[in-house]
Amino acid sequence: MRAVIGVALNNLAVLAAASYAHSKFDWASISPSKDLIYHDCFDGFKCARLIAPLDYKNDSDLRTVAIAMIKLPAVVSDDDPAFAGSVFTNPGGPGGAGVGFMLRAGKGLRDVLDKPGLRHYEIVSFDPRGIGNSWPRANCFVQDTLRRDAISLELRGRGPLNGRGGTNVPYILAIQKAIGLRCQAVDANGINGGQIMAYMGTPNVARDMVHMVDKIADLRARDAVDRKSGGDHGKDLVELKREMNREDDDIPRLQYIGYSYGTVLGIYFASLFPARIGRIALDGVVDVNDYSSGPGWMTNLVDTDEIADRFFSGCHEVGRKTCALSRNGDESDASIKNRVYSWLSKLDEEPISTIGHTDEIIIIRSQDIREMLGAALYRPRSSFITLAAALDDAMGRDTAAIVKILFQRHIPHLDDDCAIDNIDLDSEAYLQEGTSSVLCADGDSVSDYDIA
Ligand SMILES: *[C@@H]1O[C@H](CO)[C@@H](O)[C@H](O)[C@H]1NC(C)=O
């Protein structure tokens, strides 16, 4: 996936961190198991660490991974006639953690999918191999968040790829190569639980989903037998299947809903394991041909400018009561757009200097605002109004709201860097090297490309 270097590299540390309140859960309190064993976790969820082969292509390779799974149970029990099975979900990325996504969005998703009284689903997600709470974890800065944040700040300070008269491309590429060297060393030494980065490609993740679907079916069969026999475990699997009336061709199938890169995962799954598809829904669809065998990202952004225009036209439509950037005398959305872009041009000449709430030194450049707008385009409904208010404040010299957004997404929290294990893995925060490992495994090598 060639163009990704240009897209992703200014946010080494944290691409997205949603804040939501939930209880903590200590994943280390669960021992990884070959059969699926759920444990209570968070509030009303079930968690498991399922063992899977590291390398599905090599039977004599005995190394394994432990996949962090999370389930939101159905509102009916498994033997209720309205129970409609598991729906897997993946939030995207690549590199997005299913656990954090489930805590934030699982209940809403279940509400949308359920047909009350007729069909009730349990929702299942997982941190894909190498990501989040799955083990080993792709992490090139193990207990070294200060260095992660230092290089992240250097990248931020360097500015956009097209900045500094073209000299930024070779410099930023060199930084990425150096990070790559560090990742290579960390992964080779298995510092973070073992080798993982070469095994994180999407076909492996799809294969993990087959594994999980099978293990869920096994568990359900065991539970059904338990219910019948009142806990008599003395039955082998053949007998158990007969009892369940499962025909030989009645293989467990996937029900799935994926978003963004999660659509890539869904399409890879359908392509690799067509006989294992039950139902599949894809939302926010990535052009998978471009992703898998094209230059990457050449077609996925075709509508982006249009959505950016909707930021201004929508603002003009709803007016000042809802959109702070609007003014009563505006003739059209162009009036708003021109105001914002001429302010951005001024920022190019003269960035804003300010101080954060714990006295951090902060420079706000037009690039920061452009990145914020770019990020908002991904979630117009939840971010346009807030962003408009923050921009309106900043254009009136009150930068508090903009600074808050910067700290959510773009500037590392150095205050936390002295804690020993300071990456909050329950959150949706995810590591750039997780994303890169998947993309590099899926795409053609670009290591022989020259700067031009
Ligand atoms: C398969 O795994 C074995 C044991 O780790 C290893 O010796 C062998 O080189 C592997 N084969 C391939 C093709 O990678």
Short mmCIF file of C-alpha atoms and ligand atoms in Angstrom, two decimals:
data_model
loop_
_atom_site.label_atom_id
_atom_site.label_comp_id
_atom_site.label_asym_id
_atom_site.label_seq_id
_atom_site.Cartn_x
_atom_site.Cartn_y
_atom_site.Cartn_z
CA MET A 1 0.00 0.00 0.00
CA ARG A 2 2.19 2.71 -1.33
CA ALA A 3 0.71 6.07 -0.48
CA VAL A 4 0.18 5.34 3.16
CA ILE A 5 3.55 6.70 4.19
CA GLY A 6 2.30 10.10 3.14
CA VAL A 7 -1.02 9.77 4.87
CA ALA A 8 -0.12 8.42 8.23
CA LEU A 9 3.27 9.56 9.21
CA ASN A 10 2.66 12.70 11.13
CA ASN A 11 0.89 10.91 13.91
CA LEU A 12 3.24 8.29 15.13
CA ALA A 13 1.84 7.99 18.59
CA VAL A 14 -1.88 8.11 18.58
CA LEU A 15 -4.16 8.29 15.59
CA ALA A 16 -7.42 8.43 17.41
CA ALA A 17 -8.28 8.50 21.05
CA ALA A 18 -11.91 8.53 21.97
CA SER A 19 -12.69 9.34 25.55
CA TYR A 20 -15.41 7.40 27.26
CA ALA A 21 -15.87 6.16 30.76
CA HIS A 22 -15.75 2.47 31.57
CA SER A 23 -14.24 0.25 34.18
CA LYS A 24 -10.73 -1.11 33.72
CA PHE A 25 -10.06 -4.73 32.98
CA ASP A 26 -6.79 -6.58 33.58
CA TRP A 27 -6.31 -8.81 30.54
CA ALA A 28 -3.34 -10.49 32.22
CA SER A 29 -5.81 -11.99 34.71
CA ILE A 30 -7.02 -14.33 31.91
CA SER A 31 -4.81 -17.19 30.78
CA PRO A 32 -4.89 -17.66 27.01
CA SER A 33 -6.73 -20.88 26.08
CA LYS A 34 -7.08 -23.11 23.03
CA ASP A 35 -10.79 -23.47 23.55
CA LEU A 36 -12.91 -20.39 23.94
CA ILE A 37 -13.49 -19.49 27.58
CA TYR A 38 -15.32 -16.26 28.35
CA HIS A 39 -14.77 -14.28 31.52
CA ASP A 40 -16.80 -11.37 32.88
CA CYS A 41 -15.16 -8.07 32.01
CA PHE A 42 -15.87 -4.35 31.98
CA ASP A 43 -19.57 -3.85 32.63
CA GLY A 44 -21.79 -6.52 31.14
CA PHE A 45 -19.25 -7.77 28.61
CA LYS A 46 -17.44 -11.11 28.25
CA CYS A 47 -13.76 -11.33 27.39
CA ALA A 48 -11.49 -14.15 26.26
CA ARG A 49 -7.92 -14.65 25.13
CA LEU A 50 -8.03 -17.23 22.37
CA ILE A 51 -4.89 -19.01 21.22
CA ALA A 52 -4.35 -19.23 17.45
CA PRO A 53 -1.37 -20.26 15.32
CA LEU A 54 1.08 -17.47 14.51
CA ASP A 55 1.72 -18.90 11.05
CA TYR A 56 -1.24 -20.71 9.51
CA LYS A 57 0.92 -21.66 6.54
CA ASN A 58 3.44 -23.66 8.50
CA ASP A 59 2.14 -26.55 10.60
CA SER A 60 5.53 -27.24 12.12
CA ASP A 61 5.77 -23.70 13.47
CA LEU A 62 4.39 -24.06 16.98
CA ARG A 63 4.39 -20.37 17.87
CA THR A 64 0.99 -18.92 18.77
CA VAL A 65 -0.81 -15.65 19.27
CA ALA A 66 -3.42 -14.83 21.92
CA ILE A 67 -6.30 -12.88 20.47
CA ALA A 68 -8.19 -10.56 22.81
CA MET A 69 -11.89 -11.14 22.19
CA ILE A 70 -14.85 -9.29 23.60
CA LYS A 71 -18.53 -10.17 23.46
CA LEU A 72 -21.63 -8.19 24.23
CA PRO A 73 -24.14 -10.97 25.02
CA ALA A 74 -27.50 -11.01 23.31
CA VAL A 75 -30.47 -9.77 25.32
CA VAL A 76 -31.90 -13.32 25.15
CA SER A 77 -30.16 -16.55 26.13
CA ASP A 78 -28.42 -18.80 23.59
CA ASP A 79 -31.25 -21.37 23.61
CA ASP A 80 -33.99 -18.79 23.06
CA PRO A 81 -35.72 -19.26 19.67
CA ALA A 82 -35.04 -15.59 18.92
CA PHE A 83 -31.29 -15.95 19.49
CA ALA A 84 -29.74 -15.20 16.09
CA GLY A 85 -26.06 -15.91 16.70
CA SER A 86 -22.91 -13.77 16.75
CA VAL A 87 -22.26 -10.71 14.66
CA PHE A 88 -18.56 -9.92 14.38
CA THR A 89 -17.46 -6.37 13.90
CA ASN A 90 -14.25 -4.53 13.11
CA PRO A 91 -13.86 -0.77 13.48
CA GLY A 92 -11.22 -0.18 10.79
CA GLY A 93 -7.71 1.18 10.78
CA PRO A 94 -5.98 -1.07 10.05
CA GLY A 95 -4.79 -1.04 13.60
CA GLY A 96 -8.11 -0.23 15.21
CA ALA A 97 -8.87 -2.16 18.39
CA GLY A 98 -12.15 -4.04 18.49
CA VAL A 99 -12.26 -4.06 22.29
CA GLY A 100 -12.32 -0.29 22.66
CA PHE A 101 -14.76 -0.02 19.78
CA MET A 102 -17.14 -2.48 21.43
CA LEU A 103 -17.08 -0.61 24.72
CA ARG A 104 -18.01 2.57 22.90
CA ALA A 105 -20.34 1.30 20.19
CA GLY A 106 -21.35 -2.31 20.98
CA LYS A 107 -24.68 -1.57 22.62
CA GLY A 108 -25.71 0.84 19.90
CA LEU A 109 -24.81 -1.70 17.23
CA ARG A 110 -26.80 -4.43 18.98
CA ASP A 111 -29.82 -2.11 19.18
CA VAL A 112 -29.60 -1.39 15.46
CA LEU A 113 -29.26 -5.04 14.44
CA ASP A 114 -31.86 -6.58 16.76
CA LYS A 115 -35.43 -7.14 15.68
CA PRO A 116 -37.16 -7.18 19.07
CA GLY A 117 -38.85 -10.50 19.77
CA LEU A 118 -37.73 -11.94 16.42
CA ARG A 119 -33.95 -11.77 16.20
CA HIS A 120 -31.44 -11.01 18.92
CA TYR A 121 -27.72 -11.02 18.25
CA GLU A 122 -24.63 -11.13 20.41
CA ILE A 123 -21.92 -8.77 19.17
CA VAL A 124 -18.34 -10.05 19.03
CA SER A 125 -15.18 -8.13 18.34
CA PHE A 126 -11.46 -8.54 18.92
CA ASP A 127 -8.19 -6.71 18.88
CA PRO A 128 -6.65 -8.05 15.66
CA ARG A 129 -3.36 -9.93 16.06
CA GLY A 130 -0.53 -7.58 16.99
CA ILE A 131 -2.97 -4.87 18.09
CA GLY A 132 -4.10 -3.58 21.49
CA ASN A 133 -4.61 -6.37 24.02
CA SER A 134 -3.73 -9.19 21.64
CA TRP A 135 -0.35 -10.76 22.19
CA PRO A 136 2.39 -10.43 21.01
CA ARG A 137 1.85 -6.75 20.37
CA ALA A 138 3.42 -4.69 17.62
CA ASN A 139 5.04 -2.00 19.71
CA CYS A 140 8.41 -0.55 18.78
CA PHE A 141 8.64 1.57 21.92
CA VAL A 142 8.11 -0.90 24.72
CA GLN A 143 8.05 1.01 28.01
CA ASP A 144 9.68 3.86 26.17
CA THR A 145 6.87 6.30 25.54
CA LEU A 146 9.17 9.26 25.99
CA ARG A 147 11.12 8.32 22.85
CA ARG A 148 7.88 7.61 20.97
CA ASP A 149 6.60 11.04 21.87
CA ALA A 150 9.92 12.70 21.10
CA ILE A 151 9.94 11.43 17.51
CA SER A 152 6.25 12.26 17.21
CA LEU A 153 6.99 15.85 18.25
CA GLU A 154 9.87 16.03 15.81
CA LEU A 155 7.54 14.94 13.00
CA ARG A 156 4.95 17.46 14.08
CA GLY A 157 7.51 20.24 14.16
CA ARG A 158 8.82 19.31 10.75
CA GLY A 159 5.50 20.22 9.16
CA PRO A 160 3.64 18.80 6.18
CA LEU A 161 5.20 16.62 3.49
CA ASN A 162 4.98 19.45 0.97
CA GLY A 163 6.57 21.94 3.38
CA ARG A 164 10.06 23.45 3.46
CA GLY A 165 10.46 23.67 -0.29
CA GLY A 166 10.44 19.93 -0.90
CA THR A 167 13.07 19.02 1.68
CA ASN A 168 10.54 17.50 4.04
CA VAL A 169 9.99 14.38 1.96
CA PRO A 170 13.54 12.99 2.23
CA TYR A 171 13.84 14.03 5.87
CA ILE A 172 10.53 12.50 6.95
CA LEU A 173 11.23 9.38 4.91
CA ALA A 174 14.57 9.09 6.73
CA ILE A 175 12.79 9.35 10.08
CA GLN A 176 10.38 6.61 9.03
CA LYS A 177 13.28 4.42 7.91
CA ALA A 178 14.93 4.87 11.29
CA ILE A 179 11.69 3.96 13.05
CA GLY A 180 11.58 0.91 10.77
CA LEU A 181 15.08 -0.10 11.89
CA ARG A 182 14.00 0.17 15.50
CA CYS A 183 10.84 -1.87 14.84
CA GLN A 184 12.89 -4.51 13.06
CA ALA A 185 15.22 -4.86 16.03
CA VAL A 186 12.41 -4.95 18.60
CA ASP A 187 10.42 -7.52 16.61
CA ALA A 188 13.44 -9.73 15.89
CA ASN A 189 14.29 -9.81 19.60
CA GLY A 190 10.72 -10.64 20.52
CA ILE A 191 10.86 -7.97 23.22
CA ASN A 192 7.12 -7.59 23.20
CA GLY A 193 6.09 -11.24 23.50
CA GLY A 194 7.57 -12.64 20.28
CA GLN A 195 7.71 -11.99 16.54
CA ILE A 196 4.47 -10.66 15.13
CA MET A 197 4.92 -7.92 12.55
CA ALA A 198 5.35 -10.19 9.52
CA TYR A 199 2.20 -12.11 10.46
CA MET A 200 -0.27 -9.27 10.75
CA GLY A 201 -1.50 -9.14 7.16
CA THR A 202 -5.23 -9.15 6.49
CA PRO A 203 -5.37 -12.81 5.23
CA ASN A 204 -4.11 -13.87 8.68
CA VAL A 205 -6.73 -11.74 10.41
CA ALA A 206 -9.44 -13.23 8.18
CA ARG A 207 -8.17 -16.70 9.06
CA ASP A 208 -8.31 -15.75 12.75
CA MET A 209 -11.98 -14.92 12.25
CA VAL A 210 -12.61 -18.43 10.87
CA HIS A 211 -10.85 -19.76 13.96
CA MET A 212 -13.02 -17.64 16.27
CA VAL A 213 -16.24 -18.60 14.45
CA ASP A 214 -15.34 -22.29 14.85
CA LYS A 215 -14.45 -21.90 18.52
CA ILE A 216 -17.71 -20.06 19.21
CA ALA A 217 -19.62 -22.92 17.54
CA ASP A 218 -17.72 -25.49 19.62
CA LEU A 219 -18.47 -23.58 22.80
CA ARG A 220 -22.14 -23.29 21.90
CA ALA A 221 -22.31 -27.02 21.18
CA ARG A 222 -20.64 -27.79 24.52
CA ASP A 223 -23.02 -25.45 26.35
CA ALA A 224 -26.05 -27.04 24.65
CA VAL A 225 -24.89 -30.49 25.71
CA ASP A 226 -24.26 -29.18 29.23
CA ARG A 227 -27.79 -27.88 29.36
CA LYS A 228 -29.20 -31.23 28.24
CA SER A 229 -27.04 -33.46 30.36
CA GLY A 230 -26.93 -31.20 33.38
CA GLY A 231 -23.18 -30.80 33.21
CA ASP A 232 -22.07 -34.28 32.11
CA HIS A 233 -18.85 -33.68 30.18
CA GLY A 234 -18.21 -37.31 29.24
CA LYS A 235 -19.06 -36.96 25.57
CA ASP A 236 -16.74 -36.70 22.62
CA LEU A 237 -17.18 -34.20 19.85
CA VAL A 238 -18.63 -36.61 17.30
CA GLU A 239 -21.42 -37.61 19.60
CA LEU A 240 -21.90 -34.01 20.54
CA LYS A 241 -22.32 -32.96 16.93
CA ARG A 242 -24.83 -35.73 16.34
CA GLU A 243 -26.82 -34.49 19.28
CA MET A 244 -26.77 -31.03 17.84
CA ASN A 245 -28.11 -32.43 14.54
CA ARG A 246 -25.28 -30.81 12.66
CA GLU A 247 -24.84 -32.11 9.13
CA ASP A 248 -21.30 -32.46 7.86
CA ASP A 249 -21.75 -29.49 5.55
CA ASP A 250 -23.32 -27.43 8.27
CA ILE A 251 -20.15 -25.50 8.93
CA PRO A 252 -20.22 -22.47 11.18
CA ARG A 253 -20.55 -19.27 9.21
CA LEU A 254 -19.59 -15.68 9.82
CA GLN A 255 -22.06 -12.87 10.37
CA TYR A 256 -20.13 -9.65 10.09
CA ILE A 257 -20.39 -5.90 9.89
CA GLY A 258 -17.23 -3.95 9.09
CA TYR A 259 -16.44 -0.29 8.79
CA SER A 260 -13.73 1.46 6.78
CA TYR A 261 -10.70 -0.89 6.75
CA GLY A 262 -13.12 -3.36 8.33
CA THR A 263 -14.66 -3.55 4.85
CA VAL A 264 -11.26 -4.65 3.49
CA LEU A 265 -11.20 -7.36 6.13
CA GLY A 266 -14.73 -8.43 5.17
CA ILE A 267 -13.88 -8.57 1.48
CA TYR A 268 -10.67 -10.53 2.11
CA PHE A 269 -12.66 -12.95 4.24
CA ALA A 270 -15.32 -13.40 1.52
CA SER A 271 -12.64 -13.88 -1.09
CA LEU A 272 -10.60 -16.40 0.92
CA PHE A 273 -13.43 -18.28 2.64
CA PRO A 274 -16.60 -17.87 0.54
CA ALA A 275 -18.15 -21.03 2.02
CA ARG A 276 -17.84 -19.48 5.49
CA ILE A 277 -19.95 -16.39 4.77
CA GLY A 278 -23.30 -16.22 6.48
CA ARG A 279 -24.21 -12.57 6.15
CA ILE A 280 -21.91 -9.65 5.66
CA ALA A 281 -22.50 -5.91 5.76
CA LEU A 282 -19.87 -3.36 4.77
CA ASP A 283 -20.13 0.32 5.64
CA GLY A 284 -17.75 3.07 4.56
CA VAL A 285 -16.38 0.85 1.82
CA VAL A 286 -12.70 0.96 0.88
CA ASP A 287 -11.82 0.35 -2.78
CA VAL A 288 -10.26 -3.02 -2.13
CA ASN A 289 -8.70 -3.43 -5.57
CA ASP A 290 -6.87 -0.17 -5.07
CA TYR A 291 -5.93 -1.31 -1.56
CA SER A 292 -4.70 -4.80 -2.45
CA SER A 293 -3.19 -4.48 -5.89
CA GLY A 294 -3.35 -0.84 -6.92
CA PRO A 295 -1.24 2.09 -5.79
CA GLY A 296 -3.38 2.51 -2.67
CA TRP A 297 -5.47 5.54 -1.71
CA MET A 298 -5.80 6.71 -5.30
CA THR A 299 -9.57 6.27 -5.33
CA ASN A 300 -10.58 6.31 -1.68
CA LEU A 301 -10.48 10.07 -1.37
CA VAL A 302 -12.45 11.03 -4.49
CA ASP A 303 -15.31 12.61 -2.53
CA THR A 304 -13.21 14.26 0.14
CA ASP A 305 -13.24 17.77 -1.33
CA GLU A 306 -16.98 17.57 -1.73
CA ILE A 307 -17.43 16.65 1.93
CA ALA A 308 -15.14 19.53 2.86
CA ASP A 309 -17.41 21.83 0.86
CA ARG A 310 -20.37 20.46 2.79
CA PHE A 311 -18.73 21.75 5.96
CA PHE A 312 -19.22 25.28 4.59
CA SER A 313 -22.51 24.84 2.73
CA GLY A 314 -24.08 23.04 5.69
CA CYS A 315 -22.86 25.81 7.96
CA HIS A 316 -24.47 28.43 5.74
CA GLU A 317 -27.72 26.47 5.57
CA VAL A 318 -28.20 26.04 9.30
CA GLY A 319 -26.99 29.52 10.19
CA ARG A 320 -25.31 31.00 13.21
CA LYS A 321 -27.56 29.43 15.80
CA THR A 322 -26.07 25.99 15.07
CA CYS A 323 -22.87 26.79 13.20
CA ALA A 324 -20.67 29.36 14.88
CA LEU A 325 -18.76 30.22 11.69
CA SER A 326 -21.90 31.57 10.00
CA ARG A 327 -22.65 35.33 9.94
CA ASN A 328 -25.98 37.01 9.33
CA GLY A 329 -24.74 38.99 6.35
CA ASP A 330 -23.29 35.97 4.51
CA GLU A 331 -24.41 35.82 0.90
CA SER A 332 -23.47 32.18 0.37
CA ASP A 333 -21.30 29.38 1.75
CA ALA A 334 -18.42 30.98 -0.17
CA SER A 335 -18.48 33.84 2.33
CA ILE A 336 -17.75 31.42 5.19
CA LYS A 337 -15.21 29.46 3.21
CA ASN A 338 -13.33 32.62 2.18
CA ARG A 339 -13.18 33.86 5.76
CA VAL A 340 -11.76 30.57 7.00
CA TYR A 341 -9.26 30.16 4.18
CA SER A 342 -7.98 33.72 4.37
CA TRP A 343 -7.49 33.19 8.09
CA LEU A 344 -5.56 29.99 7.26
CA SER A 345 -3.36 31.94 4.83
CA LYS A 346 -2.60 34.40 7.60
CA LEU A 347 -1.66 31.48 9.84
CA ASP A 348 0.79 30.38 7.17
CA GLU A 349 2.50 33.75 7.56
CA GLU A 350 2.11 33.98 11.30
CA PRO A 351 1.30 30.87 13.37
CA ILE A 352 -0.41 31.41 16.72
CA SER A 353 1.75 31.03 19.85
CA THR A 354 -0.08 29.94 22.92
CA ILE A 355 0.23 28.05 26.22
CA GLY A 356 -1.68 24.89 27.13
CA HIS A 357 -3.54 24.37 30.37
CA THR A 358 -0.49 22.89 32.07
CA ASP A 359 1.84 25.47 30.50
CA GLU A 360 2.81 23.50 27.41
CA ILE A 361 4.24 25.64 24.62
CA ILE A 362 1.95 25.27 21.62
CA ILE A 363 2.23 26.62 18.10
CA ILE A 364 -0.90 26.46 15.95
CA ARG A 365 -0.24 26.41 12.22
CA SER A 366 -2.58 26.24 9.26
CA GLN A 367 -1.47 22.63 8.86
CA ASP A 368 -2.98 21.80 12.25
CA ILE A 369 -6.30 23.30 11.25
CA ARG A 370 -6.24 21.56 7.86
CA GLU A 371 -5.57 18.22 9.58
CA MET A 372 -8.44 18.88 11.97
CA LEU A 373 -10.77 19.59 9.08
CA GLY A 374 -9.47 16.45 7.34
CA ALA A 375 -10.16 14.37 10.44
CA ALA A 376 -13.62 15.92 10.86
CA LEU A 377 -14.55 14.81 7.32
CA TYR A 378 -14.40 11.25 8.57
CA ARG A 379 -17.19 11.94 11.07
CA PRO A 380 -19.15 14.95 9.82
CA ARG A 381 -22.20 14.39 11.98
CA SER A 382 -20.35 14.23 15.26
CA SER A 383 -17.59 16.73 14.54
CA PHE A 384 -18.66 19.53 12.19
CA ILE A 385 -20.55 21.64 14.74
CA THR A 386 -17.82 21.33 17.38
CA LEU A 387 -15.09 22.11 14.89
CA ALA A 388 -16.95 25.15 13.57
CA ALA A 389 -17.26 26.49 17.12
CA ALA A 390 -13.57 25.85 17.83
CA LEU A 391 -12.53 27.58 14.60
CA ASP A 392 -14.79 30.55 15.26
CA ASP A 393 -13.24 30.94 18.71
CA ALA A 394 -9.71 30.67 17.32
CA MET A 395 -10.41 33.22 14.60
CA GLY A 396 -11.48 35.50 17.45
CA ARG A 397 -8.21 34.73 19.29
CA ASP A 398 -9.65 32.26 21.81
CA THR A 399 -7.64 29.10 21.14
CA ALA A 400 -8.78 26.96 24.10
CA ALA A 401 -11.06 24.69 22.06
CA ILE A 402 -8.52 24.24 19.26
CA VAL A 403 -5.82 23.39 21.79
CA LYS A 404 -8.12 20.78 23.32
CA ILE A 405 -8.57 19.10 19.92
CA LEU A 406 -4.81 19.26 19.35
CA PHE A 407 -4.22 17.36 22.55
CA GLN A 408 -6.86 14.80 21.67
CA ARG A 409 -5.26 13.89 18.39
CA HIS A 410 -2.03 15.61 17.48
CA ILE A 411 0.15 16.42 20.45
CA PRO A 412 1.44 13.70 22.83
CA HIS A 413 0.78 14.00 26.55
CA LEU A 414 4.30 14.33 27.91
CA ASP A 415 2.92 14.60 31.43
CA ASP A 416 2.17 10.86 31.35
CA ASP A 417 5.56 9.76 30.09
CA CYS A 418 7.12 8.81 33.39
CA ALA A 419 4.59 6.09 34.16
CA ILE A 420 6.08 2.68 33.45
CA ASP A 421 3.36 1.14 31.31
CA ASN A 422 1.72 4.25 30.09
CA ILE A 423 -0.21 3.27 27.01
CA ASP A 424 -3.85 2.97 27.85
CA LEU A 425 -4.72 -0.13 25.91
CA ASP A 426 -8.32 -0.16 26.99
CA SER A 427 -8.81 3.02 25.08
CA GLU A 428 -9.07 3.22 21.36
CA ALA A 429 -5.64 4.75 21.16
CA TYR A 430 -3.66 2.78 18.68
CA LEU A 431 -0.08 2.50 17.67
CA GLN A 432 1.21 3.55 14.29
CA GLU A 433 3.36 0.43 13.99
CA GLY A 434 0.24 -1.75 14.25
CA THR A 435 -1.26 0.05 11.27
CA SER A 436 2.02 -0.06 9.35
CA SER A 437 2.54 -3.76 9.99
CA VAL A 438 -0.81 -4.62 8.40
CA LEU A 439 -0.36 -2.27 5.46
CA CYS A 440 3.18 -3.43 4.77
CA ALA A 441 2.18 -7.09 4.92
CA ASP A 442 -0.75 -6.47 2.55
CA GLY A 443 0.97 -4.20 0.04
CA ASP A 444 3.85 -4.43 -2.37
CA SER A 445 7.24 -3.53 -1.02
CA VAL A 446 8.13 0.13 -1.58
CA SER A 447 11.57 -0.10 -0.08
CA ASP A 448 13.29 0.23 -3.44
CA TYR A 449 11.45 3.42 -4.40
CA ASP A 450 13.57 6.54 -4.77
CA ILE A 451 12.53 9.94 -3.46
CA ALA A 452 11.07 11.10 -6.78
C1 LIG B 1 8.25 -23.76 9.47
O1 LIG B 1 8.50 -23.76 10.85
C2 LIG B 1 9.66 -24.48 11.22
C3 LIG B 1 9.71 -24.52 12.74
O2 LIG B 1 9.70 -23.21 13.29
C4 LIG B 1 10.89 -23.81 10.62
O3 LIG B 1 12.05 -24.53 10.95
C5 LIG B 1 10.72 -23.75 9.10
O4 LIG B 1 11.79 -23.02 8.53
C6 LIG B 1 9.40 -23.10 8.73
N1 LIG B 1 9.18 -23.21 7.30
C7 LIG B 1 8.98 -22.17 6.53
C8 LIG B 1 8.71 -22.44 5.08
O5 LIG B 1 8.99 -21.01 6.96
#
